Amino acid sequence: MQTRKKYIFLTFLASWLLLFFFFGDQLRRFAFFSGRKAEARRNWPRWTDRSLLKNFADPEELQRDGDRSLLSPRERRAAWLSVYKNSRCRMETCFDFSRCEKNGFKVFTYPRQRDQPISESYSKILTSIERSRYYTPNPEEACLFILSIDTLDRDHLSRQYVRDVDEKIRGFPLWNGGRNHLIFNLYSGTWPNYTEDLGFDIGQAILAKASFDTESFRPGFDISIPLFSKDHPQRGGERGWLYQDSIPPRKKYLLVFKGKRYLTGIGSGTRNALHHIHNGKDIISLTTCKHGKDWEKHKDTRCDKDNVNYEKFDYQELLHNSTFCIVPRGRRLGSFRFLEALQAACIPVLLSDGWELPFAEAIDWGKAAIVGSERLLLQIPSAVRCIHPERVLAFQQQTQFLWDAYFSSVDKIVHTTLEIIKDRLSLHRSRSRFLWNTLPGGLLVLPDFSTYLGDFPFYYLQHGTSPSEKFTAFIRAVSQAGSLSQPILRLIQAVSGSRYCAQILVLWSCEKPPPPSGKWPQTTVPLTIIQGRRKLSDRFFPYGAIQTDAVLSLDEHTSLSTSEVDFAFVVWRSFPERIVGFPTQSHFWDPEQGRWGYTSKWTNELSIVLTAAAFYHRYYHSLFTEYLPEGLRELVDGLAACEDILMNVLVAAVTKLPPIKVTQRKQHKETVAQQVGWAAGSRRFSQRQDCLNQLVDWFGYMPLVSSQLRLDPVLFKDQVSVLRKKYPRLEK
Amino acid sequence: IMCASAKYNTRGPALIPRMKTKHRIYYITLFSIVLLGLIATGMFQFWPHSIESSSDWTVEKRSIHDVPVVKLPADSPIPERGDLSCRMHTCFDVYRCGFNPKNKIKVYIYSLKKYVDEYGTSVSNTISREYNELLTAISDSEFYTDDVNRACLFVPSIDVLNQNALRIKETAQALAQLSRWDRGTNHLLFNMLPGGPPDYNTALDVPRDRALLAGGGFSTWTYRQGYDVSIPVYSPLSGEVDLPERGPGPRRYFILSSQMALHPEYQSELEALQAENGESVLILDKCTNLSDGVPAVRKRCYKNQVFDYPQVLQESTFCVVVRGARLGQAVLSDVLQAGCVPVIIADSYILPFSEVLDWKRASVVIPEEKMPEMYSILQSIPQRQIEEMQRQARWFWEAYFRSMKAIALATLQIINDRIYPYAAISYEEWNDPPVVKWSSVSNPLFLPLIPPQSQGFTAIVLTYDRVESLFRVITEVSKVPSLSKLLVVWNNQNKNPPEDSLWPKIRVPLKVVRTAENKLSNRFFPYDEIETEAVLAIDDDIIMLTSDELQFGYEVWREFPDRLVGYPGRLHLWDHEMNKWKYESEWTNEVSMVLTGAAFYHKYFNYLYTYKMPGDIKNWVDAHMNCEDIAMNFLVANVTGKSVIKVTPRKKFKCPECTAIDGLSLDQTHMVERSECINKFASVFGTMPLKVVEHRADPVLYKDDFPEKLKSFPNIGSL
């Protein structure tokens, strides 16, 4: 035994010696020179006569870069139109901007034809557009057109393949060579090459396609969309799977893959190599050869072993329990796996060279995914191991944000596509990359409201600014009397007494005209009367007169004291993205009736703050009026008291956070209910409950979030002299 | 694997089984003898050769006229024309770059040669001042390597910055004969002025096969996204003229055009704007009657008025940058330098470094057809946003335009980010000017999540030797429904913790961690035993908190998981007499800190406290045995920008047994020390991150006239 060891050792030494002799040159470089490297480094020389060198261009040449003999700009643009079309389309050559100028960004969908079957997914896409605020049934005023022919699946072997598209399209009088058309596609090409071919001429239409290849992608013109299944929800959509921010990421696996291995053909190169990184411990990479009819014909030596291993793990279990997920190309570049990983907060490791990532024009994928190279598969394990835990956490959170903002439903995918196109129409009124990649996401930020970050409630911290120090009181008057009631006079006095109040606006929603200015109380702050259109949704209209970030929304019967207003405003400044108010209500799931219930009784929880007395950011007026589709506002106008629920639902959908209740001196009474009596009160109550359920149906989920706390002044009801307290009046 | 995240691995490496000592000595001796022999052989064999290769480089002082001349035969090969379909995965050889722990590509520069054709006529200027600066910058950077075998990217020393200064075919031949050319794979060419009359192509016309092009005037049709890099056209004025940064705000002119030789069509559009809007629009042109010796490039004229260029750019809010024969214009650099917001009118132009820079924050792009609407478009931009754009424009110039070095390094960094995407520089690092980086916060727990209640929290009790009080705390805390684990950090090295049997029996796991040193920071170590997100830090003498209060605190933390949620609140105040910060523990209407003697917070902050605490704060706290809680308050507020949440009414935080200790917190010296901490930390952080608020959190029905038994948390605030 001992001798054997010695021999082995000696052989080892001998081979080392040989190695040294033959590769001494390289060894020398590594071993002997590493220490001296710095000084011996051969840098670019410092030329002695470098000060005599000429400039790369004459300064005058640089400043006078014109040539009057050139084509005139107008002629050049005209010439472009004939040169840069079809596969070389850009917005400036293939899109008719003038169609969008008069009526704004309006989208028309071709009427669906009876004899033309439409796949489930395409029908969802059309529904999304028809439900959106951009929809128009009138082609005359449209800026963008969507075909009713299902172009999602262009694999001619597929059952959903629609034949003779070219002919059908030519029959459409609106087609116009495809100008201002948007075509959706999920699958292109077929076995064996899966090319980008759609089987018809899209001409100058914008293509929104899954698995887009950078080579055929027309930058700034086409849009890459994610591949989604026919079960993808129309609206709402499931939330992501990240429920906690663990550090270090407490997951069983580091990196996983489970999927098909192609034995031949396109995409097999990458999938065939995936098993190399499997280590059976924290890296699980499983492939199966079993797919297609004749897999056994091509089967190789690994197949049987792989197939056995493959069955040992469950895909969903891996997805839930891994930090990183490999998302390799399939036959096509994109796969369902991408969205699955994103939802699961399993950071996608993309191995799909040349894939134009979904919505890459807007989304910064470097914050949510690892874009690997198919050729460097073997480096992936060490690369992901080196990512610091805090970056992993940031990645995980970003996957969830992106999933929820742009991908979780067909509505979101379609709306993101539309908003990206809309942004191109007026570049100065478009979203910066920052807005797309920061909570709450591009869809909820309206560039028509403002392009300045500080005007929105979401970015104060990242932007290093704070909300304005004053608020606008906004009182809605609905009384039938036509004269000023006592409560509204008291309210105006109390509110104008606040040192944070900048102005008072009264929305006069009565049939009778408002009293003349002499009848209104004298206040230290300006008081303006706005004539309303007597619609309930009026109260959330973005009136130009509202100039402060904060709005204090009030009803004429609301009773508040100056201290309450002061304290609530100071609290709002800490939570500018939420609704901060006084009387609250809450929602709950009623399992007996199988619907959402709503209660205004005293409870230990709250999820709705009545807008009869609440602070919120003025941006929510714009969101309410511009972002929500008209149908929803009509719904609200038709019901007696639902607009404040919609406002709460909207803000909760944007922030994912509950509203905030602050101390109230005495309990707010549902004054309207008191006035109209009990029977009407209960009708009102059931209407509110109906409203809540309709809103949930429209949003696709219940956005409201409950809170168990109330914010009081620091010394509220503490055993300490009243003189020490800043808000003693709140305790009466 | 070489990465720096080993900190997480708290388990040590497995020990290598030991050999028997006798054998070990034998092997070591044998090994050393052989090794010494080898080294000696190596020295004799190879040493003398090593000096030879660097001989032509040892001479530091060399003139450009001395560079070797290379004659290009007329029939020497010409590369293919550039391939428009090239992308990193098709035309770039990533295997040359490899995985390395620094995630930096290696760039090699070919040595300078002078190329002549068969007749001895030179092919181009040997090298321009700017290209020399660029190569010097690369050579001085971290990317540089002098070893052609280890290089990932090759930069020819053939100067192609200006296409007009070279002969196209011969330059291409010169490229093709580079030693590692290989169809241009992994070669990077820098070009700022592409094309020539009459059609002015938007990319360099020199055939270059697969080489990457860093070009200064790409259009969307010639730019290969993700492969080429769009760079600025360098303006030599950047180096000559010093324009001090002007504060943002309104300026004398609203729109200014300073370009000479604009196409008459653009010119007339601009003049129409001026006719409509009067003096706020200024259109400058070349001066016709300048006295001799005044450089024309430094003057601009409007009628008879003469203006200094580029200084005049600082007088305007917006400055027009219109395309000329080429898309890229040097004036863009001057405009940015002046802090004037560029209005870019050049359809299909790819803006410099557009792969990483967010130009919407620094410029306004207006389609050529919309030029007549320019004035109204610009007026619709909010004033505060204009100010930000001015600041942003100046920052882009300072960081990416001001010198050839800046341009070269940004280009290499972009390519580097493509090759090591997992180590890429973030959007914020590229785009945020220093003042924004300084004033803004990016919360590491930015996703609005309300953690599930079922997770519960881990209570961590730091203790030294007050066993009796400790046991009472354990018993009290164990009554809280959401407690999922209790961790005792035993900070006394001289005494063993009590035997297992003596500890109170509680319903959740109880673990005792013994520490190596009696340090306060042990309380904030991210122990592996902490499996929940929520941590309750509690002192071993806090026995007065009721179970309702603690459970409520946990519920509040769930709604604010990125904040410190605690019981006793404290305040910092500015002492105007002493001109420094002061610590306040009186009954105040405001809070800015909570004591970590009883506070909930996210485990992430343990990680931050232990590994990312700025400056010497951690050591300072351990040395002074005080203020660890203030340090934690600073840390959390600094990273999230948010205030603490104080829960429930004020209590007398007093334990019956430990009056002496409590006496300490009232002690004057204690207060002085705490104030000192605040001042010390504020200076280390360079700012005062603490946020003052006037609210505290109570249960919804706290003190409301409502039956106590129906309240979720009835037992709150009892003394």
PDB file of C-alpha atoms in Angstrom, chain A residues 414-488:
ATOM      1  CA  VAL A 414     -52.837  44.564 -23.921  1.00  0.00           C
ATOM      2  CA  HIS A 415     -52.907  47.879 -22.092  1.00  0.00           C
ATOM      3  CA  THR A 416     -49.151  47.908 -21.760  1.00  0.00           C
ATOM      4  CA  THR A 417     -48.908  47.368 -25.510  1.00  0.00           C
ATOM      5  CA  LEU A 418     -51.286  50.247 -26.159  1.00  0.00           C
ATOM      6  CA  GLU A 419     -49.578  52.598 -23.708  1.00  0.00           C
ATOM      7  CA  ILE A 420     -46.193  51.954 -25.275  1.00  0.00           C
ATOM      8  CA  ILE A 421     -47.603  52.929 -28.659  1.00  0.00           C
ATOM      9  CA  LYS A 422     -49.362  55.941 -27.163  1.00  0.00           C
ATOM     10  CA  ASP A 423     -46.093  57.104 -25.623  1.00  0.00           C
ATOM     11  CA  ARG A 424     -44.504  57.210 -29.065  1.00  0.00           C
ATOM     12  CA  LEU A 425     -47.110  59.581 -30.394  1.00  0.00           C
ATOM     13  CA  SER A 426     -46.025  62.536 -28.321  1.00  0.00           C
ATOM     14  CA  LEU A 427     -42.566  61.990 -26.972  1.00  0.00           C
ATOM     15  CA  HIS A 428     -42.642  65.017 -24.727  1.00  0.00           C
ATOM     16  CA  ARG A 429     -45.704  63.620 -22.987  1.00  0.00           C
ATOM     17  CA  SER A 430     -44.423  60.123 -22.448  1.00  0.00           C
ATOM     18  CA  ARG A 431     -43.194  58.095 -19.539  1.00  0.00           C
ATOM     19  CA  SER A 432     -39.518  57.981 -18.745  1.00  0.00           C
ATOM     20  CA  ARG A 433     -37.892  54.625 -18.114  1.00  0.00           C
ATOM     21  CA  PHE A 434     -37.902  55.437 -14.445  1.00  0.00           C
ATOM     22  CA  LEU A 435     -41.699  55.579 -14.374  1.00  0.00           C
ATOM     23  CA  TRP A 436     -42.079  52.263 -16.137  1.00  0.00           C
ATOM     24  CA  ASN A 437     -39.765  50.513 -13.717  1.00  0.00           C
ATOM     25  CA  THR A 438     -40.837  51.965 -10.412  1.00  0.00           C
ATOM     26  CA  LEU A 439     -43.928  51.238  -8.380  1.00  0.00           C
ATOM     27  CA  PRO A 440     -46.812  51.563  -9.159  1.00  0.00           C
ATOM     28  CA  GLY A 441     -45.766  51.159 -12.806  1.00  0.00           C
ATOM     29  CA  GLY A 442     -46.384  52.895 -16.103  1.00  0.00           C
ATOM     30  CA  LEU A 443     -50.026  52.012 -16.547  1.00  0.00           C
ATOM     31  CA  LEU A 444     -51.025  53.916 -13.433  1.00  0.00           C
ATOM     32  CA  VAL A 445     -49.025  57.003 -14.253  1.00  0.00           C
ATOM     33  CA  LEU A 446     -50.719  59.368 -16.658  1.00  0.00           C
ATOM     34  CA  PRO A 447     -48.236  61.537 -18.536  1.00  0.00           C
ATOM     35  CA  ASP A 448     -51.124  63.771 -19.542  1.00  0.00           C
ATOM     36  CA  PHE A 449     -51.437  64.762 -15.892  1.00  0.00           C
ATOM     37  CA  SER A 450     -47.795  65.691 -15.583  1.00  0.00           C
ATOM     38  CA  THR A 451     -44.363  64.507 -16.544  1.00  0.00           C
ATOM     39  CA  TYR A 452     -42.783  65.911 -13.412  1.00  0.00           C
ATOM     40  CA  LEU A 453     -42.119  63.261 -10.784  1.00  0.00           C
ATOM     41  CA  GLY A 454     -42.868  65.552  -7.868  1.00  0.00           C
ATOM     42  CA  ASP A 455     -46.457  65.969  -9.051  1.00  0.00           C
ATOM     43  CA  PHE A 456     -47.282  62.341  -8.334  1.00  0.00           C
ATOM     44  CA  PRO A 457     -47.894  60.850  -4.905  1.00  0.00           C
ATOM     45  CA  PHE A 458     -45.562  57.901  -5.444  1.00  0.00           C
ATOM     46  CA  TYR A 459     -42.060  59.214  -5.886  1.00  0.00           C
ATOM     47  CA  TYR A 460     -41.368  61.681  -3.093  1.00  0.00           C
ATOM     48  CA  LEU A 461     -38.768  59.484  -1.448  1.00  0.00           C
ATOM     49  CA  GLN A 462     -36.926  58.411  -4.584  1.00  0.00           C
ATOM     50  CA  HIS A 463     -37.098  61.920  -5.894  1.00  0.00           C
ATOM     51  CA  GLY A 464     -35.950  63.545  -2.672  1.00  0.00           C
ATOM     52  CA  THR A 465     -38.905  65.947  -2.452  1.00  0.00           C
ATOM     53  CA  SER A 466     -41.923  66.217  -0.189  1.00  0.00           C
ATOM     54  CA  PRO A 467     -45.586  67.020  -0.771  1.00  0.00           C
ATOM     55  CA  SER A 468     -46.719  70.625  -0.672  1.00  0.00           C
ATOM     56  CA  GLU A 469     -47.308  72.150   2.735  1.00  0.00           C
ATOM     57  CA  LYS A 470     -50.840  73.333   2.063  1.00  0.00           C
ATOM     58  CA  PHE A 471     -54.077  71.694   1.098  1.00  0.00           C
ATOM     59  CA  THR A 472     -57.196  72.570  -0.841  1.00  0.00           C
ATOM     60  CA  ALA A 473     -60.496  71.995   0.927  1.00  0.00           C
ATOM     61  CA  PHE A 474     -63.059  70.703  -1.495  1.00  0.00           C
ATOM     62  CA  ILE A 475     -66.639  70.808  -0.210  1.00  0.00           C
ATOM     63  CA  ARG A 476     -69.505  69.300  -2.095  1.00  0.00           C
ATOM     64  CA  ALA A 477     -72.836  70.990  -1.533  1.00  0.00           C
ATOM     65  CA  VAL A 478     -75.955  69.129  -2.576  1.00  0.00           C
ATOM     66  CA  SER A 479     -78.631  70.575  -0.313  1.00  0.00           C
ATOM     67  CA  GLN A 480     -81.875  71.393  -2.030  1.00  0.00           C
ATOM     68  CA  ALA A 481     -82.457  74.585  -0.110  1.00  0.00           C
ATOM     69  CA  GLY A 482     -80.435  76.848  -2.313  1.00  0.00           C
ATOM     70  CA  SER A 483     -79.239  78.741   0.737  1.00  0.00           C
ATOM     71  CA  LEU A 484     -76.331  78.038   3.007  1.00  0.00           C
ATOM     72  CA  SER A 485     -77.013  75.617   5.846  1.00  0.00           C
ATOM     73  CA  GLN A 486     -75.534  75.955   9.311  1.00  0.00           C
ATOM     74  CA  PRO A 487     -73.244  72.906   9.012  1.00  0.00           C
ATOM     75  CA  ILE A 488     -71.543  74.159   5.866  1.00  0.00           C
TER      76      ILE A 488
END
